[in-house]
Short mmCIF file of C-alpha atoms in Angstrom, two decimals:
data_model
loop_
_atom_site.label_atom_id
_atom_site.label_comp_id
_atom_site.label_asym_id
_atom_site.label_seq_id
_atom_site.Cartn_x
_atom_site.Cartn_y
_atom_site.Cartn_z
CA UNK A 241 0.06 0.00 -0.20
CA UNK A 242 1.46 3.42 -0.97
CA UNK A 243 -0.11 6.18 1.08
CA UNK A 244 -0.52 9.89 0.80
CA UNK A 245 -1.22 12.77 2.92
CA UNK A 246 -2.91 12.10 6.39
CA UNK A 247 -6.25 14.21 6.52
CA UNK A 248 -7.88 14.98 9.68
CA UNK A 249 -11.26 16.86 9.75
CA UNK A 250 -13.08 18.58 12.58
CA UNK A 251 -16.84 17.29 12.43
CA UNK A 252 -19.64 18.52 10.68
CA UNK A 253 -22.16 17.40 13.24
CA UNK A 254 -24.92 14.83 11.85
CA UNK A 255 -27.44 15.15 14.67
CA UNK A 256 -27.92 17.76 17.38
CA UNK A 257 -25.38 17.85 20.11
CA UNK A 258 -25.88 18.12 23.81
CA UNK A 259 -24.37 20.54 25.57
CA UNK A 260 -20.57 19.93 26.11
CA UNK A 261 -19.49 19.65 29.67
CA UNK A 262 -16.25 20.78 31.17
CA UNK A 263 -15.73 17.80 32.99
CA UNK A 264 -13.36 15.85 31.58
CA UNK A 265 -13.89 11.62 31.10
CA UNK A 266 -11.08 9.79 32.07
CA UNK A 267 -10.14 6.75 30.17
CA UNK A 268 -11.56 3.74 31.39
CA UNK A 269 -10.87 0.33 30.79
CA UNK A 270 -12.69 -1.05 27.56
CA UNK A 271 -14.62 -3.61 29.67
CA UNK A 272 -17.91 -1.89 30.84
CA UNK A 273 -20.09 -3.39 33.56
CA UNK A 274 -23.55 -4.22 33.07
CA UNK A 275 -25.88 -1.82 34.62
CA UNK A 276 -28.76 -2.88 36.64
CA UNK A 277 -32.42 -2.06 35.71
CA UNK A 278 -33.00 0.84 37.94
CA UNK A 279 -29.53 2.72 36.35
CA UNK A 280 -30.50 1.60 32.83
CA UNK A 281 -34.02 3.36 33.45
CA UNK A 282 -32.61 6.56 34.85
CA UNK A 283 -29.85 6.57 31.59
CA UNK A 284 -32.80 5.97 29.37
CA UNK A 285 -34.60 8.82 30.40
CA UNK A 286 -31.90 11.27 30.52
CA UNK A 287 -31.02 10.40 27.21
CA UNK A 288 -34.25 11.38 25.98
CA UNK A 289 -34.55 14.71 27.89
CA UNK A 290 -32.13 17.52 28.55
CA UNK A 291 -31.44 16.91 32.31
CA UNK A 292 -33.09 16.15 35.40
CA UNK A 293 -32.88 16.37 38.87
CA UNK A 294 -33.07 13.37 41.28
CA UNK A 295 -36.40 14.44 42.63
CA UNK A 296 -37.31 14.25 38.89
CA UNK A 297 -35.87 11.08 38.13
CA UNK A 298 -37.81 9.61 41.50
CA UNK A 299 -40.84 10.50 39.80
CA UNK A 300 -40.19 9.93 36.01
CA UNK A 301 -38.43 6.47 36.67
CA UNK A 302 -40.75 5.36 39.77
CA UNK A 303 -37.57 4.68 42.05
CA UNK A 304 -37.06 5.30 45.52
CA UNK A 305 -34.24 7.91 46.50
CA UNK A 306 -31.92 5.92 47.85
CA UNK A 307 -31.96 3.62 44.56
CA UNK A 308 -31.65 6.93 42.69
CA UNK A 309 -28.83 8.06 44.87
CA UNK A 310 -27.08 4.73 44.36
CA UNK A 311 -27.57 4.46 40.89
CA UNK A 312 -26.59 8.27 39.91
CA UNK A 313 -23.47 7.44 41.62
CA UNK A 314 -22.41 4.42 39.81
CA UNK A 315 -23.41 6.23 36.56
CA UNK A 316 -21.11 9.15 37.38
CA UNK A 317 -18.22 6.94 38.13
CA UNK A 318 -18.46 5.53 34.71
CA UNK A 319 -19.23 9.05 33.18
CA UNK A 320 -22.18 7.73 31.79
CA UNK A 321 -24.15 10.88 33.15
CA UNK A 322 -22.51 13.83 34.25
CA UNK A 323 -23.47 17.18 36.27
CA UNK A 324 -25.53 19.53 33.87
CA UNK A 325 -26.57 22.75 36.25
CA UNK A 326 -28.06 23.90 39.24
CA UNK A 327 -31.45 24.84 39.21
CA UNK A 328 -33.04 27.97 40.51
CA UNK A 329 -33.34 28.06 44.09
CA UNK A 330 -37.07 28.04 45.58
CA UNK A 331 -35.79 28.94 49.08
CA UNK A 332 -33.73 25.90 49.99
CA UNK A 333 -30.33 24.56 48.27
CA UNK A 334 -30.22 24.73 44.61
CA UNK A 335 -31.15 21.12 43.06
CA UNK A 336 -28.38 19.83 40.86
CA UNK A 337 -29.42 18.37 37.54
CA UNK A 338 -27.69 15.45 35.80
CA UNK A 339 -27.56 14.82 31.78
CA UNK A 340 -26.43 11.79 29.87
CA UNK A 341 -22.89 12.25 28.63
CA UNK A 342 -22.92 10.79 24.93
CA UNK A 343 -19.07 11.19 24.97
CA UNK A 344 -18.78 8.51 27.69
CA UNK A 345 -17.63 5.88 24.97
CA UNK A 346 -16.76 6.62 21.42
CA UNK A 347 -17.64 4.33 18.27
CA UNK A 348 -15.32 3.77 15.37
CA UNK A 349 -16.02 2.95 11.70
CA UNK A 350 -13.27 2.32 9.18
CA UNK A 351 -14.08 2.00 5.40
CA UNK A 352 -11.06 0.44 3.15
CA UNK A 353 -11.43 0.47 -0.46
CA UNK A 354 -8.68 0.77 -3.56
CA UNK A 355 -8.24 4.75 -3.01
CA UNK A 356 -8.44 5.52 0.78
CA UNK A 357 -8.99 4.50 4.06
CA UNK A 358 -11.44 6.93 5.99
CA UNK A 359 -11.69 6.44 10.09
CA UNK A 360 -15.16 8.00 11.46
CA UNK A 361 -15.32 8.51 15.16
CA UNK A 362 -19.00 9.16 16.76
CA UNK A 363 -20.11 9.55 20.19
CA UNK A 364 -23.36 7.41 21.77
CA UNK A 365 -25.63 9.60 19.91
CA UNK A 366 -24.13 9.26 16.41
CA UNK A 367 -22.52 12.98 16.27
CA UNK A 368 -19.36 12.78 14.58
CA UNK A 369 -16.28 13.82 16.53
CA UNK A 370 -13.61 12.85 14.47
CA UNK A 371 -12.91 11.95 10.56
CA UNK A 372 -9.62 11.06 9.33
CA UNK A 373 -8.78 10.07 5.84
CA UNK A 374 -5.60 8.92 4.20
CA UNK A 375 -5.18 8.41 0.53
CA UNK A 376 -3.37 5.10 -0.60
CA UNK A 377 -3.36 2.18 -3.00
CA UNK A 378 -4.52 -1.25 -1.93
CA UNK A 379 -3.30 -4.66 -2.78
CA UNK A 380 -6.04 -6.85 -2.89
CA UNK A 381 -4.33 -10.34 -2.88
CA UNK A 382 -2.76 -10.20 0.70
CA UNK A 383 -2.75 -9.38 4.23
CA UNK A 384 0.53 -6.87 3.65
CA UNK A 385 -1.63 -4.04 3.93
CA UNK A 386 -3.16 -4.50 7.21
CA UNK A 387 -0.47 -3.29 9.24
CA UNK A 388 -0.69 0.16 7.55
CA UNK A 389 -4.52 0.10 8.34
CA UNK A 390 -3.86 -0.56 11.70
CA UNK A 391 -1.51 2.41 12.24
CA UNK A 392 -3.88 4.77 10.57
CA UNK A 393 -6.57 3.69 13.22
CA UNK A 394 -4.04 3.95 16.00
CA UNK A 395 -3.24 7.55 15.04
CA UNK A 396 -7.05 8.40 15.27
CA UNK A 397 -7.43 6.76 18.46
CA UNK A 398 -4.24 8.73 19.82
CA UNK A 399 -5.88 12.05 18.69
CA UNK A 400 -9.08 10.87 20.45
CA UNK A 401 -7.27 9.81 23.60
CA UNK A 402 -5.54 13.62 24.02
CA UNK A 403 -8.99 15.11 24.23
CA UNK A 404 -10.06 14.80 27.82
CA UNK A 405 -13.95 15.10 27.11
CA UNK A 406 -13.81 11.73 25.01
CA UNK A 407 -14.09 8.24 26.69
CA UNK A 408 -12.34 5.23 25.55
CA UNK A 409 -13.17 3.63 22.12
CA UNK A 410 -16.03 1.24 22.52
CA UNK A 411 -15.50 -0.93 19.45
CA UNK A 412 -14.29 -0.90 16.01
CA UNK A 413 -16.42 -1.84 12.61
CA UNK A 414 -14.43 -2.30 9.44
CA UNK A 415 -16.01 -2.43 6.01
CA UNK A 416 -13.78 -3.25 2.90
CA UNK A 417 -14.91 -2.69 -0.82
CA UNK A 418 -12.33 -4.07 -3.15
CA UNK A 419 -13.28 -3.41 -6.58
CA UNK A 420 -10.53 -3.13 -9.03
CA UNK A 421 -9.88 0.72 -10.24
CA UNK A 422 -12.00 2.24 -12.30
CA UNK A 423 -14.62 -0.35 -12.04
CA UNK A 424 -17.40 2.62 -11.31
CA UNK A 425 -16.28 3.78 -14.77
CA UNK A 426 -15.44 0.48 -17.21
CA UNK A 427 -18.22 -2.32 -17.47
CA UNK A 428 -17.80 -5.98 -17.26
CA UNK A 429 -15.45 -5.86 -14.17
CA UNK A 430 -15.25 -8.86 -11.53
CA UNK A 431 -15.13 -7.95 -8.28
CA UNK A 432 -11.77 -8.61 -6.34
CA UNK A 433 -11.89 -9.56 -2.90
CA UNK A 434 -9.46 -9.71 -0.06
CA UNK A 435 -10.85 -13.35 0.94
CA UNK A 436 -10.88 -14.67 4.25
CA UNK A 437 -7.35 -13.39 5.06
CA UNK A 438 -8.64 -9.88 6.18
CA UNK A 439 -10.04 -10.70 9.52
CA UNK A 440 -11.59 -8.76 12.54
CA UNK A 441 -9.07 -10.80 14.66
CA UNK A 442 -6.11 -9.68 13.22
CA UNK A 443 -6.90 -5.67 13.86
CA UNK A 444 -8.30 -6.97 17.25
CA UNK A 445 -4.98 -8.49 18.38
CA UNK A 446 -3.18 -5.37 17.13
CA UNK A 447 -5.42 -2.70 18.63
CA UNK A 448 -6.74 -4.54 21.76
CA UNK A 449 -10.05 -3.04 21.05
CA UNK A 450 -13.20 -5.42 19.96
CA UNK A 451 -13.61 -5.28 16.07
CA UNK A 452 -15.78 -6.56 13.63
CA UNK A 453 -15.89 -6.61 9.72
CA UNK A 454 -19.51 -5.91 7.87
CA UNK A 455 -20.10 -5.67 4.23
CA UNK A 456 -20.09 -2.25 2.82
CA UNK A 457 -23.91 -2.72 2.28
CA UNK A 458 -24.62 -3.26 6.00
CA UNK A 459 -22.80 -0.37 6.78
CA UNK A 460 -24.27 2.08 4.50
CA UNK A 461 -27.81 0.95 5.15
CA UNK A 462 -27.21 1.63 8.84
CA UNK A 463 -25.99 5.07 8.10
CA UNK A 464 -29.07 5.66 5.77
CA UNK A 465 -31.53 4.64 8.33
CA UNK A 466 -30.05 7.28 10.91
CA UNK A 467 -29.81 10.17 8.59
CA UNK A 468 -33.45 9.42 6.99
CA UNK A 469 -34.94 8.86 10.51
CA UNK A 470 -36.39 5.51 9.07
CA UNK A 471 -36.49 2.22 11.21
CA UNK A 472 -37.25 0.07 8.71
CA UNK A 473 -36.46 -0.16 4.89
CA UNK A 474 -35.27 -2.11 1.80
CA UNK A 475 -31.93 -0.84 0.86
CA UNK A 476 -30.58 -1.31 -2.82
CA UNK A 477 -26.70 -0.41 -2.99
CA UNK A 478 -26.57 -0.14 -6.82
CA UNK A 479 -23.23 0.38 -8.37
CA UNK A 480 -21.28 -2.05 -10.60
CA UNK A 481 -21.94 -4.91 -8.04
CA UNK A 482 -25.18 -4.24 -6.62
CA UNK A 483 -26.23 -5.66 -3.09
CA UNK A 484 -29.07 -5.05 -0.84
CA UNK A 485 -30.22 -5.80 2.48
CA UNK A 486 -33.38 -5.92 4.51
CA UNK A 487 -33.47 -3.42 7.84
CA UNK A 488 -35.92 -3.93 10.66
CA UNK A 489 -36.28 -1.72 13.57
CA UNK A 490 -32.91 -0.53 13.04
CA UNK A 491 -31.20 -4.14 12.31
CA UNK A 492 -30.40 -6.07 9.46
CA UNK A 493 -33.11 -8.92 8.71
CA UNK A 494 -30.61 -11.16 7.13
CA UNK A 495 -26.88 -10.73 8.37
CA UNK A 496 -24.50 -10.53 5.33
CA UNK A 497 -22.46 -13.51 4.69
CA UNK A 498 -18.75 -12.59 4.95
CA UNK A 499 -17.34 -16.41 4.51
CA UNK A 500 -17.21 -18.05 1.22
CA UNK A 501 -19.74 -20.98 0.59
CA UNK A 502 -18.54 -24.48 1.59
CA UNK A 503 -17.95 -26.75 -1.46
CA UNK A 504 -20.72 -28.86 -2.13
CA UNK A 505 -20.58 -32.63 -1.39
CA UNK A 506 -22.99 -35.06 -3.34
CA UNK A 507 -23.37 -38.57 -3.45
CA UNK A 508 -22.21 -40.49 -6.95
CA UNK A 509 -24.39 -43.04 -8.73
CA UNK A 510 -20.80 -44.78 -9.27
CA UNK A 511 -19.15 -44.16 -6.02
CA UNK A 512 -19.99 -43.53 -2.55
CA UNK A 513 -16.81 -41.55 -1.84
CA UNK A 514 -17.10 -39.46 -5.05
CA UNK A 515 -17.12 -35.66 -4.67
CA UNK A 516 -18.67 -33.42 -7.05
CA UNK A 517 -16.87 -30.15 -8.31
CA UNK A 518 -17.08 -27.28 -5.77
CA UNK A 519 -20.25 -25.49 -6.36
CA UNK A 520 -19.58 -21.78 -7.83
CA UNK A 521 -19.58 -19.64 -4.60
CA UNK A 522 -20.27 -15.91 -4.22
CA UNK A 523 -17.76 -13.24 -3.21
CA UNK A 524 -16.98 -13.57 0.25
CA UNK A 525 -17.79 -10.06 0.65
CA UNK A 526 -21.29 -10.31 -0.75
CA UNK A 527 -24.69 -11.10 0.71
CA UNK A 528 -26.95 -13.53 -0.40
CA UNK A 529 -29.45 -10.41 -1.49
CA UNK A 530 -26.90 -9.99 -4.28
CA UNK A 531 -27.51 -13.25 -5.68
CA UNK A 532 -31.33 -13.52 -5.51
CA UNK A 533 -32.44 -14.83 -8.73
CA UNK A 534 -34.47 -12.71 -10.91
CA UNK A 535 -34.56 -13.74 -14.23
CA UNK A 536 -33.38 -17.26 -14.84
CA UNK A 537 -32.60 -16.31 -18.68
CA UNK A 538 -30.62 -13.46 -17.81
CA UNK A 539 -26.82 -12.87 -17.85
CA UNK A 540 -24.54 -15.22 -15.99
CA UNK A 541 -23.10 -13.76 -12.81
CA UNK A 542 -20.14 -14.55 -11.24
CA UNK A 543 -21.69 -16.79 -8.73
CA UNK A 544 -22.44 -19.10 -11.62
CA UNK A 545 -26.12 -18.56 -11.61
CA UNK A 546 -27.98 -16.91 -14.13
CA UNK A 547 -30.01 -13.47 -13.97
CA UNK A 548 -28.85 -12.67 -10.52
CA UNK A 549 -29.82 -9.16 -8.83
CA UNK A 550 -26.49 -8.25 -8.95
CA UNK A 551 -25.56 -9.04 -12.94
CA UNK A 552 -29.07 -7.80 -13.89
CA UNK A 553 -28.73 -4.51 -12.22
CA UNK A 554 -25.45 -3.51 -12.37
CA UNK A 555 -24.45 -0.02 -13.71
CA UNK A 556 -21.62 -1.60 -15.81
CA UNK A 557 -24.67 -3.40 -17.85
CA UNK A 558 -25.68 0.11 -19.23
CA UNK A 559 -22.52 1.51 -20.91
CA UNK A 560 -21.66 0.24 -24.69
CA UNK A 561 -17.99 -0.79 -25.49
CA UNK A 562 -15.43 1.50 -24.28
CA UNK A 563 -18.06 3.67 -22.84
CA UNK A 564 -18.01 4.85 -19.26
CA UNK A 565 -20.89 4.98 -17.11
CA UNK A 566 -20.91 8.51 -16.70
CA UNK A 567 -20.66 8.79 -20.44
CA UNK A 568 -23.60 6.58 -21.04
CA UNK A 569 -25.93 8.79 -18.87
CA UNK A 570 -24.35 11.94 -20.83
CA UNK A 571 -25.52 10.73 -23.87
CA UNK A 572 -28.72 9.37 -22.51
CA UNK A 573 -29.44 12.95 -21.22
CA UNK A 574 -29.27 14.05 -25.25
CA UNK A 575 -31.99 11.31 -25.92
CA UNK A 576 -30.36 8.98 -27.85
CA UNK A 577 -32.72 5.87 -28.71
CA UNK A 578 -30.62 2.93 -27.55
CA UNK A 579 -29.57 4.32 -24.47
CA UNK A 580 -33.25 5.32 -24.04
CA UNK A 581 -33.93 1.22 -24.44
CA UNK A 582 -31.11 0.32 -22.42
CA UNK A 583 -31.90 2.46 -19.35
CA UNK A 584 -35.90 1.09 -19.62
CA UNK A 585 -34.50 -2.47 -19.49
CA UNK A 586 -32.07 -1.54 -16.61
CA UNK A 587 -34.96 0.05 -14.71
CA UNK A 588 -37.42 -2.80 -15.31
CA UNK A 589 -35.05 -5.10 -14.00
CA UNK A 590 -34.75 -3.31 -10.74
CA UNK A 591 -38.36 -2.71 -10.64
CA UNK A 592 -38.44 -6.79 -10.50
CA UNK A 593 -36.23 -6.85 -7.71
CA UNK A 594 -38.32 -4.26 -5.89
CA UNK A 595 -41.67 -6.29 -6.60
CA UNK A 596 -40.04 -9.74 -5.02
CA UNK A 597 -38.61 -8.04 -1.86
CA UNK A 598 -41.69 -6.16 -1.32
CA UNK A 599 -43.79 -9.54 -1.99
CA UNK A 600 -41.96 -10.86 1.32
CA UNK A 601 -42.05 -7.71 3.30
CA UNK A 602 -43.68 -4.48 2.38
CA UNK A 603 -41.20 -1.71 3.46
CA UNK A 604 -40.07 1.56 1.69
CA UNK A 605 -37.42 1.20 -0.79
CA UNK A 606 -34.18 3.04 -0.56
CA UNK A 607 -31.95 3.57 -3.52
CA UNK A 608 -28.10 3.93 -2.94
CA UNK A 609 -25.01 3.69 -4.36
CA UNK A 610 -23.74 5.37 -7.39
CA UNK A 611 -27.21 4.99 -8.97
CA UNK A 612 -28.45 7.65 -6.58
CA UNK A 613 -26.07 9.84 -7.89
CA UNK A 614 -26.83 9.43 -11.47
CA UNK A 615 -30.70 8.84 -11.51
CA UNK A 616 -33.02 11.90 -12.23
CA UNK A 617 -36.14 12.55 -10.16
CA UNK A 618 -38.00 11.44 -13.37
CA UNK A 619 -36.16 8.08 -13.26
CA UNK A 620 -37.46 7.62 -9.77
CA UNK A 621 -40.93 8.15 -10.84
CA UNK A 622 -40.60 6.00 -13.99
CA UNK A 623 -39.23 3.00 -11.33
CA UNK A 624 -42.12 3.84 -9.07
CA UNK A 625 -44.76 3.27 -11.86
CA UNK A 626 -42.89 0.42 -12.96
CA UNK A 627 -43.33 -1.23 -9.61
CA UNK A 628 -46.81 -0.57 -9.30
CA UNK A 629 -47.91 -2.29 -12.84
CA UNK A 630 -45.67 -5.15 -11.86
CA UNK A 631 -47.27 -5.78 -8.31
CA UNK A 632 -50.11 -8.22 -7.98
CA UNK A 633 -50.93 -6.37 -4.46
CA UNK A 634 -50.83 -2.96 -4.77
CA UNK A 635 -48.17 -0.98 -2.12
CA UNK A 636 -48.02 2.50 -1.08
CA UNK A 637 -44.35 1.92 0.01
CA UNK A 638 -42.23 4.78 -1.58
CA UNK A 639 -38.99 4.50 -3.26
CA UNK A 640 -36.32 6.84 -1.63
CA UNK A 641 -33.07 8.10 -2.85
CA UNK A 642 -30.24 7.82 -0.67
CA UNK A 643 -28.80 10.72 1.19
CA UNK A 644 -25.46 9.91 -0.28
CA UNK A 645 -23.46 11.26 2.63
CA UNK A 646 -19.59 11.58 2.42
CA UNK A 647 -18.30 8.71 3.56
CA UNK A 648 -21.41 6.86 4.36
CA UNK A 649 -19.92 3.41 4.87
CA UNK A 650 -17.37 4.37 7.55
CA UNK A 651 -20.11 6.56 9.62
CA UNK A 652 -22.72 3.36 9.22
CA UNK A 653 -20.10 1.24 10.70
CA UNK A 654 -19.51 3.46 13.55
CA UNK A 655 -23.18 3.74 14.24
CA UNK A 656 -23.26 -0.19 14.19
CA UNK A 657 -20.94 0.02 17.34
CA UNK A 658 -22.71 3.13 19.12
CA UNK A 659 -26.24 0.91 18.82
CA UNK A 660 -24.51 -2.23 20.52
CA UNK A 661 -23.14 -0.17 23.60
CA UNK A 662 -26.27 1.89 23.67
CA UNK A 663 -28.39 -1.36 23.93
CA UNK A 664 -25.99 -2.66 26.47
CA UNK A 665 -26.13 0.27 28.58
CA UNK A 666 -29.70 0.57 28.12
CA UNK A 667 -29.31 4.02 26.24
CA UNK A 668 -32.17 3.57 23.77
CA UNK A 669 -33.19 7.35 22.89
CA UNK A 670 -33.52 8.58 19.50
CA UNK A 671 -30.95 10.32 17.81
#
């Protein structure tokens, strides 16, 4: 991996931020204790409200004052809540109010692709507190680049540790997108993967922080739900290698599979010990949604099947030979007949995918990936009409355009950590 300038950005807050408290948050060990139910109820209330006194917490949480006192002490010791303000006195001593501290732990999301490594840190509400980007050239056939990625992540962690307002890093989610260079501009490129050599264990051993690897699609979908304030949706990430995922109540209905399919074993008619040739397998970084069969007479997919979602709906099916994808849409805007025909076929294929998905679960559909940037509003309207025409059961679920935020996959990866931690602490307030 060759690297270029290390760029660190101060955050653009993605959600309203609570009042910054001057009390530093000393770095705690990365082994949070499970909170008792009483403490969780207090955290849930404070996370959903500006602040509250002990008397207000007693009434709102239906807890005794001794229980409140013990829980508040426990939460303060872990810096989950902090002293906020003293209320105006009504004759006696002014009551002290407490507030939820979203900085008590920090979530890290990491996006790795052919062009750069991006690290985004968020607090427990999903507000971005640090963005670091390093441009590079990624080698996709070995683990040699892992140590360089580790150092980029470690540098970001060091920056966070220098700020006394931020607690320890709760965990790291890493998403890897490894298409060939220029795959977004040239058709007929098969995906290149890092196979299972890139594992969360390698990062966890080096950084001593819990690490998880997820697909690019899941990370993008999680960011999408957060930014659009949607709890459930069918997310279609349509680029040169389309994929999709169903999100229910903020979680993936079918977790993406990161391991390659095992070879298929069959019983031979000639020998009980004979083995068949290994079945074609999907990319290790692909989910089952990508290889959902749509048209058995469609083009052959990299998984060996015909007419998969990823083969039918790839942006790379649109351009003619030696034409780029942006070039295709430029000619399309001029009204060229063949390009319009290709576009109509492509939109029809996507409509079939949406109808298939909504026949199992009727949810809003979010179109993400490069397609969200290329499609005009009229294309979305035409797609919605095709879905209505193909549906045997009418649906009122809309088709939405992705917010397409910068570094969306890294942000979504961080949100996955924040959600996990908020559940552990009982902090389920909306962002």
